[in-house]
XYZ file of C-alpha atoms in Angstrom:
576
model
C 30.630 3.074 264.973
C 33.447 6.109 264.449
C 36.559 6.849 266.690
C 35.707 9.841 268.567
C 38.293 12.176 266.380
C 41.249 13.632 268.938
C 42.059 17.353 267.770
C 45.442 17.563 269.309
C 46.806 14.550 266.943
C 46.306 15.482 263.932
C 49.407 17.843 263.733
C 47.965 21.022 262.744
C 50.845 23.534 262.198
C 50.661 26.971 263.594
C 50.350 29.988 260.993
C 52.569 32.642 260.824
C 49.201 35.181 260.399
C 48.041 33.276 263.323
C 50.458 36.463 265.773
C 49.441 39.753 263.364
C 45.192 38.553 263.648
C 45.169 37.108 266.734
C 48.448 37.675 269.058
C 49.473 33.854 268.968
C 53.482 32.624 268.621
C 54.434 28.999 269.539
C 56.425 27.940 272.343
C 57.511 24.135 272.093
C 53.958 22.921 270.201
C 51.740 24.883 272.068
C 49.805 28.632 270.816
C 51.220 30.852 273.731
C 49.179 34.378 273.570
C 51.415 37.513 274.070
C 49.324 39.238 275.147
C 48.284 37.517 278.684
C 50.580 34.501 278.291
C 47.914 32.384 278.654
C 48.810 28.586 276.508
C 46.346 27.190 274.126
C 45.736 22.947 274.601
C 44.906 22.725 270.682
C 46.647 24.736 268.049
C 43.430 25.590 266.590
C 42.472 28.694 264.060
C 38.966 29.088 265.874
C 40.522 28.741 269.089
C 42.671 31.200 268.605
C 40.210 33.374 266.966
C 37.635 32.387 270.063
C 40.280 33.786 272.651
C 40.999 37.021 271.338
C 37.534 38.086 270.029
C 36.724 37.481 273.577
C 39.913 39.088 275.747
C 41.391 40.887 273.762
C 38.624 42.194 271.230
C 39.863 46.284 272.272
C 42.905 45.568 270.036
C 41.557 45.919 266.675
C 42.184 49.369 266.823
C 45.665 48.782 266.413
C 46.160 48.058 262.318
C 49.276 48.425 259.947
C 52.311 49.627 261.513
C 50.725 50.327 264.883
C 49.484 46.885 264.941
C 52.856 45.007 263.900
C 55.250 47.707 266.656
C 52.710 46.081 269.846
C 53.371 42.711 268.021
C 57.575 42.811 267.791
C 57.520 44.424 271.409
C 55.272 41.892 273.119
C 57.586 39.630 271.631
C 60.292 40.969 273.113
C 58.800 40.777 276.025
C 58.038 37.494 275.927
C 61.181 37.060 275.288
C 62.645 38.297 278.397
C 59.986 36.656 280.688
C 61.033 32.965 278.943
C 64.692 33.717 279.559
C 64.218 34.894 283.105
C 62.390 31.815 283.620
C 64.703 29.676 282.365
C 67.462 31.487 284.239
C 64.938 31.718 287.644
C 64.983 28.221 287.503
C 68.522 27.414 286.816
C 69.385 29.453 289.630
C 67.178 27.820 292.273
C 68.605 24.356 291.154
C 72.548 25.686 291.880
C 71.357 26.850 294.515
C 70.350 23.145 295.121
C 73.230 21.774 294.233
C 75.304 23.989 296.449
C 73.589 23.300 299.754
C 73.389 19.144 299.398
C 69.560 18.666 298.971
C 67.607 16.434 297.231
C 67.025 16.957 293.068
C 62.785 16.924 294.210
C 63.474 19.481 296.741
C 62.806 21.983 292.969
C 59.837 21.145 293.414
C 59.287 22.365 297.070
C 60.876 25.368 296.010
C 57.760 25.906 293.713
C 54.944 25.270 295.388
C 56.951 28.301 297.856
C 57.545 30.239 295.039
C 53.473 30.213 293.577
C 52.412 30.643 297.324
C 54.306 33.786 297.736
C 53.588 34.865 294.516
C 49.892 34.744 294.699
C 49.820 37.141 298.297
C 53.078 39.506 297.110
C 52.829 39.909 293.507
C 48.759 37.925 292.510
C 50.087 39.986 287.876
C 53.572 37.910 288.133
C 51.650 34.356 289.158
C 51.439 32.769 285.611
C 55.163 33.711 285.530
C 56.694 31.876 288.787
C 53.745 28.944 287.790
C 56.363 28.442 284.577
C 59.135 27.757 286.146
C 59.585 24.664 285.650
C 61.447 23.020 288.814
C 60.610 19.695 288.139
C 63.076 16.513 289.709
C 64.303 16.012 285.530
C 64.448 19.677 285.229
C 66.633 20.492 288.788
C 69.195 17.133 287.448
C 69.406 17.532 283.910
C 70.025 22.131 285.133
C 72.554 20.430 287.222
C 73.619 18.305 284.634
C 74.352 21.463 282.512
C 76.491 24.013 285.270
C 78.665 20.469 285.963
C 79.624 19.965 282.793
C 79.733 24.341 282.273
C 82.353 23.818 285.067
C 84.332 20.389 283.620
C 84.840 23.005 280.459
C 85.963 25.826 282.156
C 88.415 23.174 284.119
C 89.889 22.113 280.509
C 90.461 25.424 279.197
C 92.662 26.676 282.332
C 94.374 23.372 282.851
C 95.914 24.170 279.238
C 97.399 27.446 280.598
C 99.066 25.185 283.389
C 102.997 25.220 283.515
C 102.441 22.888 286.675
C 99.778 20.546 288.423
C 100.568 18.539 292.061
C 97.117 16.236 292.423
C 95.502 14.924 295.742
C 94.152 12.129 296.026
C 92.656 10.408 299.001
C 88.974 7.376 299.657
C 86.706 7.223 301.305
C 83.606 4.772 301.583
C 79.970 5.583 301.363
C 77.240 4.343 302.524
C 75.747 1.736 300.202
C 79.636 1.039 301.002
C 80.697 1.728 297.595
C 84.431 3.457 297.352
C 85.105 6.669 295.935
C 87.827 8.131 295.115
C 88.609 12.109 294.893
C 91.640 13.872 292.955
C 91.946 17.460 293.053
C 94.101 19.504 290.652
C 96.041 21.799 291.572
C 97.811 23.723 288.633
C 99.713 27.154 289.036
C 99.668 29.386 285.050
C 103.179 31.545 283.978
C 101.313 34.380 285.794
C 101.410 32.408 289.143
C 97.542 32.346 288.934
C 96.935 28.881 291.409
C 93.851 26.771 290.257
C 92.222 24.332 293.016
C 89.491 22.122 291.832
C 87.955 19.168 292.108
C 89.544 17.308 288.685
C 87.302 13.691 289.369
C 85.393 11.817 291.381
C 85.383 8.279 290.801
C 82.831 4.562 292.456
C 85.024 2.268 292.706
C 82.620 -0.116 292.526
C 85.445 -3.478 292.256
C 89.122 -3.943 294.240
C 90.870 -0.088 295.772
C 94.804 -1.807 294.767
C 97.042 0.793 293.041
C 96.835 0.089 290.054
C 93.267 0.715 290.362
C 94.213 3.541 291.582
C 96.637 4.934 288.637
C 94.097 3.561 286.172
C 91.656 5.875 286.959
C 93.971 8.796 288.025
C 95.203 8.163 284.140
C 92.011 8.600 282.228
C 91.036 11.919 284.861
C 94.447 13.149 284.129
C 93.901 12.882 280.068
C 90.098 13.534 280.373
C 91.048 16.912 281.220
C 94.596 16.778 279.030
C 96.821 16.527 281.542
C 100.671 15.036 280.325
C 102.490 13.780 283.185
C 104.970 16.314 281.909
C 104.036 18.844 283.388
C 102.999 16.767 287.094
C 105.255 18.196 290.150
C 103.418 16.838 293.286
C 101.094 14.277 294.221
C 99.620 14.089 298.284
C 97.995 11.068 299.769
C 96.533 9.962 302.836
C 99.525 7.546 303.242
C 97.259 3.876 302.822
C 99.561 1.365 301.095
C 98.217 1.123 298.125
C 98.591 4.787 297.736
C 102.548 4.715 299.737
C 103.186 0.698 298.648
C 107.050 0.864 296.874
C 105.725 -1.640 294.981
C 102.372 -1.427 293.372
C 100.965 1.935 295.322
C 99.352 4.742 293.692
C 103.408 6.909 293.836
C 105.417 4.072 293.045
C 103.528 3.197 289.573
C 103.189 6.909 288.992
C 106.809 6.841 288.691
C 107.091 3.790 287.086
C 105.027 6.016 283.910
C 107.009 8.495 284.424
C 110.095 6.720 284.440
C 108.445 4.769 281.040
C 108.127 8.091 279.209
C 111.984 9.439 280.048
C 111.173 11.683 283.125
C 113.028 11.636 285.967
C 110.465 10.274 288.457
C 112.623 12.133 291.255
C 111.578 15.323 290.447
C 108.184 14.043 291.704
C 107.096 15.293 294.996
C 105.606 12.713 297.241
C 103.561 13.514 300.482
C 102.342 11.524 303.060
C 99.626 14.316 304.253
C 100.805 16.480 306.518
C 97.723 16.974 308.623
C 97.436 12.921 308.690
C 100.761 12.795 309.728
C 100.800 15.259 312.685
C 97.234 13.196 314.216
C 99.933 10.437 313.887
C 102.181 12.188 316.485
C 99.634 13.235 318.989
C 99.626 9.053 319.539
C 102.952 9.444 320.809
C 101.619 10.555 323.561
C 101.397 8.376 326.150
C 98.849 8.741 329.216
C 96.360 6.548 327.920
C 94.620 6.194 331.458
C 93.705 9.212 330.794
C 92.063 8.857 327.088
C 90.599 5.295 328.811
C 88.881 6.850 331.179
C 87.424 9.957 330.036
C 85.534 8.430 327.476
C 84.566 5.192 328.699
C 82.563 8.248 331.360
C 81.564 10.031 328.261
C 80.450 7.124 326.875
C 78.396 6.128 329.958
C 76.685 9.598 330.465
C 76.322 9.846 326.618
C 75.225 6.765 325.174
C 72.318 6.296 327.020
C 69.076 8.035 326.624
C 67.685 8.355 329.943
C 71.771 9.168 331.588
C 72.401 12.227 328.968
C 69.159 13.383 329.874
C 70.110 13.394 333.092
C 72.716 14.617 333.283
C 71.946 17.256 331.448
C 69.699 18.791 334.171
C 71.506 18.090 336.608
C 74.057 20.702 334.815
C 70.747 22.877 334.711
C 70.211 23.120 338.333
C 73.815 23.235 338.970
C 74.114 26.107 336.544
C 77.157 25.165 335.056
C 78.480 27.138 332.167
C 77.995 24.144 330.332
C 74.991 22.348 329.107
C 76.744 18.599 328.156
C 79.687 16.708 326.972
C 81.768 16.239 323.909
C 82.058 13.233 321.926
C 84.829 12.277 321.142
C 85.622 10.788 316.880
C 88.719 9.310 315.870
C 88.501 11.037 312.483
C 87.235 14.121 313.155
C 90.445 15.959 314.085
C 90.251 18.684 317.026
C 87.323 16.395 318.228
C 90.123 15.789 320.423
C 91.175 18.472 322.972
C 87.472 20.446 322.643
C 87.145 16.594 324.790
C 88.838 16.764 326.733
C 88.401 20.607 328.358
C 85.067 20.195 328.342
C 85.487 17.428 330.730
C 88.010 18.821 332.671
C 85.686 22.009 332.961
C 82.730 19.833 333.952
C 84.669 17.348 336.132
C 83.183 17.847 339.674
C 79.803 17.663 337.904
C 80.870 14.505 336.244
C 82.472 13.044 339.496
C 78.741 14.219 341.053
C 76.094 12.591 338.410
C 78.666 8.627 338.390
C 78.544 8.174 342.100
C 73.925 9.376 341.542
C 75.035 6.605 339.334
C 76.695 3.835 341.544
C 80.517 4.398 338.365
C 82.108 6.401 341.471
C 85.222 7.343 338.468
C 88.131 6.649 341.020
C 90.854 9.063 338.930
C 88.842 12.265 339.342
C 89.682 11.893 343.559
C 93.378 11.339 342.881
C 95.532 13.466 341.896
C 98.240 12.997 339.810
C 95.454 12.101 337.441
C 93.642 15.147 337.190
C 97.291 16.968 336.544
C 97.543 13.932 333.614
C 93.815 15.488 332.664
C 95.506 18.812 332.829
C 98.770 18.574 330.255
C 96.512 16.110 328.111
C 94.373 19.388 328.139
C 96.778 21.535 327.622
C 98.994 19.507 325.239
C 96.022 18.954 322.877
C 95.089 22.635 322.498
C 98.398 22.903 321.253
C 97.767 20.171 319.660
C 94.411 21.626 317.767
C 95.868 25.003 317.245
C 98.521 24.631 315.126
C 96.137 21.545 312.768
C 93.358 24.734 312.569
C 96.618 26.751 311.296
C 97.303 23.188 308.496
C 93.463 22.787 307.772
C 92.265 25.082 304.314
C 92.108 25.366 300.938
C 94.946 27.099 298.462
C 97.803 26.759 301.430
C 101.651 26.425 299.768
C 103.596 23.036 301.304
C 105.907 25.707 302.530
C 103.729 27.261 304.788
C 102.036 24.315 306.057
C 106.465 22.779 306.932
C 107.164 26.387 308.309
C 103.772 25.864 310.685
C 105.328 22.266 311.597
C 109.037 23.649 312.054
C 107.787 26.024 314.162
C 105.868 23.572 316.277
C 109.066 21.785 317.115
C 110.467 24.700 317.914
C 107.213 24.947 320.890
C 107.551 21.539 322.168
C 111.681 22.674 322.748
C 111.080 25.451 324.454
C 108.049 23.336 326.734
C 110.597 20.582 327.134
C 112.874 22.863 329.378
C 110.357 24.851 330.593
C 108.360 22.191 331.849
C 111.967 20.867 333.348
C 112.499 24.110 335.103
C 108.981 24.168 336.527
C 107.792 26.987 334.742
C 104.295 26.054 333.118
C 103.490 29.708 331.648
C 102.403 28.271 328.139
C 100.457 25.196 330.893
C 97.626 27.020 332.770
C 95.610 23.516 332.509
C 98.334 22.041 334.213
C 99.615 25.077 336.430
C 96.028 24.842 338.200
C 96.899 21.446 339.488
C 100.054 22.490 341.069
C 102.140 19.339 340.617
C 104.625 18.571 342.538
C 106.900 16.237 339.470
C 106.792 18.315 336.499
C 109.834 15.468 334.460
C 106.793 13.013 333.294
C 105.254 15.776 331.038
C 108.612 16.872 329.891
C 109.190 13.205 328.968
C 106.279 13.238 326.812
C 107.239 17.185 325.123
C 110.450 15.182 324.121
C 108.594 11.814 322.525
C 106.083 14.336 321.134
C 109.201 15.841 318.973
C 110.438 13.151 318.482
C 107.920 11.458 316.430
C 107.562 14.789 314.840
C 111.153 14.271 313.711
C 110.928 10.953 312.345
C 107.420 11.516 310.845
C 108.547 14.434 308.288
C 112.067 13.868 307.735
C 110.931 12.207 304.186
C 109.197 15.787 303.695
C 112.152 18.373 305.223
C 114.652 16.101 302.526
C 113.170 18.811 300.450
C 113.816 21.580 302.615
C 117.020 23.081 300.324
C 114.550 23.628 297.201
C 112.082 24.379 299.771
C 113.189 27.808 300.991
C 114.950 28.455 298.091
C 110.773 28.655 296.750
C 110.260 31.206 299.926
C 112.783 32.696 300.977
C 115.199 32.708 297.888
C 117.202 35.762 299.501
C 117.994 33.774 302.565
C 120.217 30.894 301.105
C 123.547 30.764 300.438
C 124.283 30.350 296.622
C 126.310 27.089 297.568
C 124.013 25.324 298.591
C 121.644 25.579 295.612
C 122.028 23.424 292.381
C 124.082 23.803 290.100
C 121.437 25.211 287.196
C 120.491 27.876 290.503
C 123.719 29.088 291.700
C 124.113 31.966 288.963
C 120.451 33.218 289.027
C 120.298 33.223 292.795
C 123.120 35.729 293.135
C 121.699 37.989 290.621
C 119.034 37.916 292.603
C 120.913 38.581 295.649
C 122.836 41.124 294.088
C 119.280 43.172 292.814
C 118.329 45.441 295.474
C 115.825 47.380 292.991
C 114.409 43.918 293.006
C 114.363 42.778 296.533
C 112.688 46.032 297.039
C 109.794 45.306 295.338
C 109.536 40.997 295.374
C 109.159 41.500 291.278
C 111.579 38.550 290.813
C 109.319 35.865 290.116
C 108.364 37.870 287.146
C 111.660 38.184 286.203
C 113.139 36.526 282.586
C 116.365 37.413 283.976
C 116.681 34.224 286.312
C 113.995 31.702 283.963
C 115.265 28.524 285.641
C 114.729 29.828 288.932
C 111.392 30.781 287.826
C 110.294 27.519 287.002
C 111.842 26.867 290.454
C 109.296 28.308 291.939
C 106.154 27.350 289.758
C 106.506 24.271 290.258
C 106.722 24.975 294.306
C 103.847 26.634 294.424
C 101.276 24.653 292.410
C 101.728 21.561 295.202
C 100.095 20.122 297.374
C 100.645 19.783 300.993
C 97.407 17.855 302.829
C 94.086 16.534 300.867
C 92.618 18.797 303.482
C 90.218 19.332 300.151
C 89.724 15.690 300.096
C 88.763 15.420 303.555
C 86.798 18.663 303.182
C 84.721 17.445 299.779
C 84.540 14.280 301.633
C 81.581 15.929 304.332
C 79.845 17.235 301.028
C 79.715 13.644 300.014
C 77.935 12.182 303.580
C 75.598 14.938 302.843
C 74.458 14.730 299.497
C 74.803 10.527 299.651
C 72.294 9.962 302.347
C 70.313 6.795 303.407
C 67.294 8.774 301.706
C 69.162 8.881 298.364
C 71.595 5.865 298.305
C 70.437 5.024 294.870
C 72.295 8.236 293.534
C 73.707 7.281 290.403
C 77.825 7.622 290.224
C 77.132 10.754 287.217
C 74.686 12.355 289.677
C 76.618 12.443 292.545
C 79.722 13.729 290.570
C 78.348 16.675 288.954
C 75.596 17.673 292.309
C 79.486 17.816 294.449
C 81.368 19.729 291.117
C 78.577 22.593 291.522
C 78.866 22.408 295.216
C 81.658 22.161 295.776
C 83.491 23.662 292.838
C 85.582 27.923 293.197
C 84.579 27.885 289.474
C 81.023 29.772 288.742
C 78.566 28.054 285.853
C 77.951 30.480 282.969
C 74.247 30.634 284.120
C 73.070 32.925 281.460
C 74.809 31.359 278.805
C 73.257 28.115 279.647
C 70.465 29.425 279.646
C 70.096 31.061 276.805
C 71.090 27.871 275.418
C 67.679 26.077 276.132
C 64.213 26.097 274.516
C 61.810 27.607 277.361
C 59.202 24.869 278.326
C 56.104 26.365 280.116
C 55.189 24.099 283.747
C 51.355 23.675 283.466
């Protein structure tokens, strides 16, 4: 018995004359009708002729130039539709990446698009059905967009006069160490770019040498030389700041090897981390211990949590629940303490019902301590919020710290005098003695002064950058003294604030560029890690390292990918 012939395996070729005869064109090996958009399964003349005769016979009236014009018009329309379909696919893929959704969400989105088209635009149904949003397509398009962003960053990096790096490390749910490296670069026109340079999965050790190797690889990839490296901000871990084999020490050794002055590198232990560490100097541990244990008793047990919420509802309380405290979330302590204080009577009543009375809630001295902690942590949180955010200047962040230190001195003096103007919660408790709270402000002030001593050593250089009109020429480095005098003597420049563009002061201009390029915190890394947690979940634990980096690059980048160009470069792939 002869084997059954498979027509689609005969490698039939599309003939150009079929376009004029039957209004068909070839799209990815399939004949597609220019009139209705149907794609036939087999490249066979009889099939095309049958389709044309049964559905579009009226077009026989078009002959000669009129027929050719109609073909060209339909071909242009099809090309435009195909381009729009691919563009739509890229736009949806970009939204999936930015929302940190699984790549398979594209198939769900397509189902909804087709369902909506059936009701709202049935005549466009085939167009919606042709949008390719399979998991593989979404992954490929996210990769294309990430590579386009990398290309844009590479082109931008070539214009950097100075750049600094922010490095931080976290561990994802698969216990893989993830090293995030961000770059902040500045051009001669004072245009700053703050972008993800690299996300490296560390499957082995995470020593300083390993981190240094990854940093060098990232710098080489984007052609960033050590000669332009102005600063390095880290989280303060030993692998980052170790004096011999830490990342910063190895970077300085490499600069020395390249005959660069390592003292020119501004190393910054994240200001936000240091502010958080300073807050640990508050010695009212009994307050935190009692509050945290009480909240855990209520919220960590399902029945207790439900009963407490019901009690709050019955009492018509202003708040519906307590707030958990998490050490890695910088602002949670202030919110937790404030909510606990406002619900202290309800908490006291609930714990007594449960047979677990909190005796501290009946102690006037402990309530005063709690009230003080509510106020001081609120002040610390306000400082923390000011320090957060992208594209912040190091000089501005240090000015916030100096301002807070001045406030601490004021609060210490006022509390010693029994003045509670800046501590309204403490004032409610009417404490008899305030010396202890003044002492806590003094301890906090001492912690700030010790923690930020290294950065304050750069204070004079930062002042030259931030307020060059207010420095004494004798206090600045020798190579800047003449330009500072010229700058301060030029009233026109002082009025128009154009001194940073003046070619008469090139040395001061480079100094300004350098300090404008510095990271003061690793906030960008911490924010990035929040997105990483959402992207790599227990449902997506097998997400590959390249795909994870690509999705997070698209999700976090301020540089737009050129979707229109990418769509034009892609060959149309109809979805069946």
